[in-house]
PDB file of C-alpha atoms in Angstrom:
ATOM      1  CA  UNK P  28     130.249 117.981  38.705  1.00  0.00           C
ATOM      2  CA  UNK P  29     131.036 114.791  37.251  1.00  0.00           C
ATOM      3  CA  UNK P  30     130.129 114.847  32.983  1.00  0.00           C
ATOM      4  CA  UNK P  31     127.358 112.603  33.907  1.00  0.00           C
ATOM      5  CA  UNK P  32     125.785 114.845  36.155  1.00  0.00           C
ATOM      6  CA  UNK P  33     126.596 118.108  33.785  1.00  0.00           C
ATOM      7  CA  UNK P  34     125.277 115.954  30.489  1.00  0.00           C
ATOM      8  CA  UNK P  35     121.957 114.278  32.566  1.00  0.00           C
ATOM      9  CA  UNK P  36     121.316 118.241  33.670  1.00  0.00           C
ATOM     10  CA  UNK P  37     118.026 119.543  32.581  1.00  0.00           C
ATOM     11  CA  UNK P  38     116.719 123.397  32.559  1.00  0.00           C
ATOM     12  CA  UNK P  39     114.211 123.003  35.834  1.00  0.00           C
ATOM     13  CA  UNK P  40     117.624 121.468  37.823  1.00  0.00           C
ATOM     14  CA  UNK P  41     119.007 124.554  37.812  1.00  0.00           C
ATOM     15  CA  UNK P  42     117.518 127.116  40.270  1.00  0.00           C
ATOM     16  CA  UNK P  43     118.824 130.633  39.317  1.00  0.00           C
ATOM     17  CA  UNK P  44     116.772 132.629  42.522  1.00  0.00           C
ATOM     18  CA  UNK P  45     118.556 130.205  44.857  1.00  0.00           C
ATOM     19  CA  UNK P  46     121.682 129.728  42.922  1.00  0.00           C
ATOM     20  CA  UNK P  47     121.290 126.254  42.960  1.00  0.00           C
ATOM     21  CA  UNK P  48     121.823 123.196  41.200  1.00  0.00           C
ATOM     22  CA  UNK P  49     120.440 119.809  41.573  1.00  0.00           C
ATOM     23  CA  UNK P  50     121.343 116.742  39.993  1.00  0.00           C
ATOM     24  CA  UNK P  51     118.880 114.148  39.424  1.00  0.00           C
ATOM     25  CA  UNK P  52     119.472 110.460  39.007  1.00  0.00           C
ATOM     26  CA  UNK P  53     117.059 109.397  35.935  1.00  0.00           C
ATOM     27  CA  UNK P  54     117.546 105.942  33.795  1.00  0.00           C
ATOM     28  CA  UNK P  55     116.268 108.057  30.617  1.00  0.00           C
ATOM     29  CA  UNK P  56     118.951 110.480  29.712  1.00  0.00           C
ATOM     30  CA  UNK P  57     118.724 110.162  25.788  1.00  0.00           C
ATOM     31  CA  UNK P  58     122.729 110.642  25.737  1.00  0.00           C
ATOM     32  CA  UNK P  59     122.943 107.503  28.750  1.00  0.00           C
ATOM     33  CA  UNK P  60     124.386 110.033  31.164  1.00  0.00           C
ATOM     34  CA  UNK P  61     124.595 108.900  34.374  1.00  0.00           C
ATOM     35  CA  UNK P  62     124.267 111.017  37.460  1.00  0.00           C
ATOM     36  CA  UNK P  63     125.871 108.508  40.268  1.00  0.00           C
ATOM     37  CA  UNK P  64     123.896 110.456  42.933  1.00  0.00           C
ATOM     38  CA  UNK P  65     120.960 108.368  45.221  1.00  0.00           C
ATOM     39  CA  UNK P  66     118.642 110.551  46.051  1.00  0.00           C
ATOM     40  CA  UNK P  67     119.468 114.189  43.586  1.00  0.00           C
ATOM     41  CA  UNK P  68     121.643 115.855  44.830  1.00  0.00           C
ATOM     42  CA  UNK P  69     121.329 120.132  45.782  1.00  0.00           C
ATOM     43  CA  UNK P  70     124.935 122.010  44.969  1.00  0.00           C
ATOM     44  CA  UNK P  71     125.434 126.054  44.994  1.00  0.00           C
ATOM     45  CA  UNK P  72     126.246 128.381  42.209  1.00  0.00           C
ATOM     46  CA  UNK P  73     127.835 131.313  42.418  1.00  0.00           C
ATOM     47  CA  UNK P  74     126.152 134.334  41.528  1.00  0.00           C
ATOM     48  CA  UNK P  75     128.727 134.999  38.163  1.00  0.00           C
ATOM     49  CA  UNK P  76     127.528 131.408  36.846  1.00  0.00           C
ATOM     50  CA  UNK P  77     123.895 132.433  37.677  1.00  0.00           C
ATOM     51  CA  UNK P  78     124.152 135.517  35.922  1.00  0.00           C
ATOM     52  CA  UNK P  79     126.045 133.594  32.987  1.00  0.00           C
ATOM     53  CA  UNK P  80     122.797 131.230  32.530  1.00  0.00           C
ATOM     54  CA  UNK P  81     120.756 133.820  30.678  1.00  0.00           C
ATOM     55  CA  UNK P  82     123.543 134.600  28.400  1.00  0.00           C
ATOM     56  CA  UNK P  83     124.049 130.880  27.491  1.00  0.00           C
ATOM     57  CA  UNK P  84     120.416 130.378  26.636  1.00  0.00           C
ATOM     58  CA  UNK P  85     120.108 133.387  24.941  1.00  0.00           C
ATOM     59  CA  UNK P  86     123.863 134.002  22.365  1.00  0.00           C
ATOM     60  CA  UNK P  87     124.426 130.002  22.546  1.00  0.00           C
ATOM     61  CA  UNK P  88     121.076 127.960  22.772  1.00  0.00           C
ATOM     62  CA  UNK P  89     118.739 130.459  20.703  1.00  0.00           C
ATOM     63  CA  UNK P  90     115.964 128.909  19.670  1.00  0.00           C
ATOM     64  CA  UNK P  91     116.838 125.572  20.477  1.00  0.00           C
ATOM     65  CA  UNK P  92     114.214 123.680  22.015  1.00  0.00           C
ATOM     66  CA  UNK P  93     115.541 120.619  24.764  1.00  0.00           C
ATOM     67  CA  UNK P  94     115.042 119.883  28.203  1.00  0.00           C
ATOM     68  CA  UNK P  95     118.965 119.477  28.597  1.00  0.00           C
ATOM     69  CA  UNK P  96     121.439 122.429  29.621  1.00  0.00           C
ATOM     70  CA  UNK P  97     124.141 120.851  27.419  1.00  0.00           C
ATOM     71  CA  UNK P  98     123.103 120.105  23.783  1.00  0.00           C
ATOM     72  CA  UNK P  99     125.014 120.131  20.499  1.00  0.00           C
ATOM     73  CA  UNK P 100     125.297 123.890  19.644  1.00  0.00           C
ATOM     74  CA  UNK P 101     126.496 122.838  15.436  1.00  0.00           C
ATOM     75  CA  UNK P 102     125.905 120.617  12.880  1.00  0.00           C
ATOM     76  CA  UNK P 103     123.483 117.462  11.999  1.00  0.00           C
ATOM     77  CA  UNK P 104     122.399 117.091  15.805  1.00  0.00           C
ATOM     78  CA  UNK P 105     121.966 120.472  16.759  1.00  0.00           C
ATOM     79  CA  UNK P 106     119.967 120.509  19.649  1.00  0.00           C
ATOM     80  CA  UNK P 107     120.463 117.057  21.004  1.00  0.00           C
ATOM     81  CA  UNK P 108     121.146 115.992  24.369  1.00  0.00           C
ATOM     82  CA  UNK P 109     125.412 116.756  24.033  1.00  0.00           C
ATOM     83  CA  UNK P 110     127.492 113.020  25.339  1.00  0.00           C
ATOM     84  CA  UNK P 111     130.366 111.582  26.431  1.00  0.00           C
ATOM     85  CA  UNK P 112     132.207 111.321  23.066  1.00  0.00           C
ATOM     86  CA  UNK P 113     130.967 115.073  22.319  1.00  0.00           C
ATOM     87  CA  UNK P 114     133.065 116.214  25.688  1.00  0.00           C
ATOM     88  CA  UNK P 115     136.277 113.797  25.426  1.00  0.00           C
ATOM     89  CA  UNK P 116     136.535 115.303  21.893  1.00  0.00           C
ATOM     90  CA  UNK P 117     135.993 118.966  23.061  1.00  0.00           C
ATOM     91  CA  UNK P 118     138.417 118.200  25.617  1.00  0.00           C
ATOM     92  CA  UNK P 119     140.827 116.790  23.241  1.00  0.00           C
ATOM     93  CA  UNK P 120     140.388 120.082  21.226  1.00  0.00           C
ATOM     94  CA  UNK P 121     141.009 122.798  23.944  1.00  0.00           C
ATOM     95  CA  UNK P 122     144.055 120.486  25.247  1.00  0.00           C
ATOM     96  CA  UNK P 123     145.820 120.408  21.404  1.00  0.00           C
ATOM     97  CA  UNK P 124     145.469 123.639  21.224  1.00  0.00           C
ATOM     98  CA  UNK P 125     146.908 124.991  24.611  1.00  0.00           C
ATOM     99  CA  UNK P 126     149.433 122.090  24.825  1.00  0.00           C
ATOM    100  CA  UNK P 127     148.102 121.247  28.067  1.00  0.00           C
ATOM    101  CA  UNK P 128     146.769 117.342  28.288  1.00  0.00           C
ATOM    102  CA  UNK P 129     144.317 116.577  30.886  1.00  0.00           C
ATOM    103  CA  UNK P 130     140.447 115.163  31.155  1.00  0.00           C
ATOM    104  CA  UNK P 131     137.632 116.161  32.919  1.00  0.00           C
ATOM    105  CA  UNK P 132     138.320 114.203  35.591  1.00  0.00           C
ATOM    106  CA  UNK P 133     141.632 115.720  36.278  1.00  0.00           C
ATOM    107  CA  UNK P 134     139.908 118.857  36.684  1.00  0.00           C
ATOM    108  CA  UNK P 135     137.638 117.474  39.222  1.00  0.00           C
ATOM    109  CA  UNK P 136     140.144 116.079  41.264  1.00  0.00           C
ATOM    110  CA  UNK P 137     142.554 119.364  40.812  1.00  0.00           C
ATOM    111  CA  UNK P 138     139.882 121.591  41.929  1.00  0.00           C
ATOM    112  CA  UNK P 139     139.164 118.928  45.069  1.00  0.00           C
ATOM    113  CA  UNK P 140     142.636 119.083  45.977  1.00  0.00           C
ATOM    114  CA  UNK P 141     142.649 123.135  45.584  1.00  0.00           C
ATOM    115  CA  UNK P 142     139.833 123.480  47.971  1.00  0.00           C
ATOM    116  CA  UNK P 143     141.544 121.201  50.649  1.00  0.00           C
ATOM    117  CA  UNK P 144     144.521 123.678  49.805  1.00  0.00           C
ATOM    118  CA  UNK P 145     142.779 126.852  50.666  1.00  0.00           C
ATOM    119  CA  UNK P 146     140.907 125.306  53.960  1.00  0.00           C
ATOM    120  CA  UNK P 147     137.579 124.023  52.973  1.00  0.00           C
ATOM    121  CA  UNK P 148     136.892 121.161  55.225  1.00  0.00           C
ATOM    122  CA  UNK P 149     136.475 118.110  53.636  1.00  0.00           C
ATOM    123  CA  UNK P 150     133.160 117.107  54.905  1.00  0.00           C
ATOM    124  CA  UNK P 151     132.142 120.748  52.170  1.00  0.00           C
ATOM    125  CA  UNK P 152     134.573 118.908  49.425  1.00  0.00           C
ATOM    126  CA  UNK P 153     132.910 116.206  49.503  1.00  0.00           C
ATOM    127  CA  UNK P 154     129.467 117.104  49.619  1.00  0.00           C
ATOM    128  CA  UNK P 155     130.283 119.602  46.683  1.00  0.00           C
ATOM    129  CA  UNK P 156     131.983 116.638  44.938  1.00  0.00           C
ATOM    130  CA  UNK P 157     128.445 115.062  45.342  1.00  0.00           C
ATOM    131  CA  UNK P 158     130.202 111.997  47.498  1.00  0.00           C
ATOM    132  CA  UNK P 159     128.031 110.088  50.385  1.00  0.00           C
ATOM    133  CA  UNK P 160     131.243 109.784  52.626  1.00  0.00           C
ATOM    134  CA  UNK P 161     134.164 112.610  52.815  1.00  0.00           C
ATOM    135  CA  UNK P 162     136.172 109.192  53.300  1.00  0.00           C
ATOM    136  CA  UNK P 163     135.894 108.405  49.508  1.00  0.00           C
ATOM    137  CA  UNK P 164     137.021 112.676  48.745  1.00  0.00           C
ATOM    138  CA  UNK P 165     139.926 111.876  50.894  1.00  0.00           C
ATOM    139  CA  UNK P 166     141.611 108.640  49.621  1.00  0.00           C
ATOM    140  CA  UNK P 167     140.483 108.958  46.094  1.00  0.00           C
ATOM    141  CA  UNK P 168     139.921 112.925  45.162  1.00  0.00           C
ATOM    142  CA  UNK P 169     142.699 115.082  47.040  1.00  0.00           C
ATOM    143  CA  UNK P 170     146.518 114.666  46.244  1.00  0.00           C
ATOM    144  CA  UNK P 171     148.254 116.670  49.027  1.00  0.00           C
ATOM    145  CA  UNK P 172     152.278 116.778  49.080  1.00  0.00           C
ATOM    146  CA  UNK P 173     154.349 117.021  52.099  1.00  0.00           C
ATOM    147  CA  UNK P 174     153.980 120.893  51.301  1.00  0.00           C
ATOM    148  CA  UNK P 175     150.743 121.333  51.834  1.00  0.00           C
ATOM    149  CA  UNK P 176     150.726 119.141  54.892  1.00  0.00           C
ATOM    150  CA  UNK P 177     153.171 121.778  56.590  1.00  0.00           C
ATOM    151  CA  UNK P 178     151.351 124.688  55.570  1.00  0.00           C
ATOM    152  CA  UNK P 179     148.119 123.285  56.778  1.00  0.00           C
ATOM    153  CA  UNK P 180     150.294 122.493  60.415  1.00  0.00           C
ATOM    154  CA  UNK P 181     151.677 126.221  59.771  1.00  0.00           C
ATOM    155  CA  UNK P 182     148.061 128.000  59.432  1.00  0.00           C
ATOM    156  CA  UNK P 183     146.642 125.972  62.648  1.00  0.00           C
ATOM    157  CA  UNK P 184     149.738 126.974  64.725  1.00  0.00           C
ATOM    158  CA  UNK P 185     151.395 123.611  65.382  1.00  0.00           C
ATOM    159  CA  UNK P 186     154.437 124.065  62.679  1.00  0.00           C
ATOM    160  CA  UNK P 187     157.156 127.229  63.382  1.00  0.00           C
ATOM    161  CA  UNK P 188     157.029 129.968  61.070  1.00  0.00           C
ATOM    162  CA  UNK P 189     160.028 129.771  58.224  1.00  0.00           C
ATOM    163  CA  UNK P 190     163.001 131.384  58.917  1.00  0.00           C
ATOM    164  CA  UNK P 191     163.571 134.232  56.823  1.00  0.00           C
ATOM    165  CA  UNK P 192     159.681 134.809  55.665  1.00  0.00           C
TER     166      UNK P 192
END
């Protein structure tokens, strides 16, 4: 998901008995998320994040009280819809601490690209990535090397096994 679409996410979007989520395009997120989606979009869950759900709302959320999925767990706005700064700077935590820079949207393009990697077709990738053309996951979301271009010609048949494998 893109933040917007994970910060505009309220409780009735996500669908545990179908493992489903679906992201809703509104203009009154109180945190100004933005969904980028036209009409909501339907994505599957796996059945460990469905089964994670309950825990959230019950050790994390408690007795908070919000439409949202993602609200301020701590301090002076404790149950309020969570936004963009509140992300970039929990971001900007986990990445001092492990060393590792990146952003969300790094992730979302690294997990694009891994999918292409380990044959899911594009026309999945991008409907996952919640894209109206697989021509936009292609060009913009999945960085492929020479590397991956051979295995891919390896696993269809059309590139000789390595020598010495």
């Amino acid at each position: 998901m893109r933040v917007g679409q994970a910060l505009g996410l309220r409780h009735a979007g996500f669908v545990s008995r179908k493992r489903e989520v679906h992201i809703v395009p509104r203009a009154d997120n109180a945190n100004g998320a933005r969904a980028k989606v036209r009409p909501a979009a339907v994505v599957p869950v796996s059945a460990p994040l469905v089964r994670l759900y309950p825990e959230y709302m019950h050790a994390e959320y408690g007795d908070i009280d919000s439409d949202y999925v993602f609200v301020n767990l701590f301090g002076g706005q404790a149950g309020a819809a969570m936004t963009y700064l509140v992300v970039h700077q929990l971001i900007g935590r986990i990445a001092a601490r492990t060393g590792i820079g990146f952003t969300a949207r790094a992730l979302r393009h690294s997990h694009a690209t891994d999918m292409i990697r380990r044959g899911v077709p594009i026309e999945v990738v991008a409907r996952l990535l919640t894209h109206r053309s697989s021509t936009t996951t292609s060009q913009t979301y999945v960085h492929l090397d020479a590397a991956d271009v051979r295995e891919a010609l390896r696993r269809a048949g059309m590139w000789p096994e390595e020598e010495g494998r």
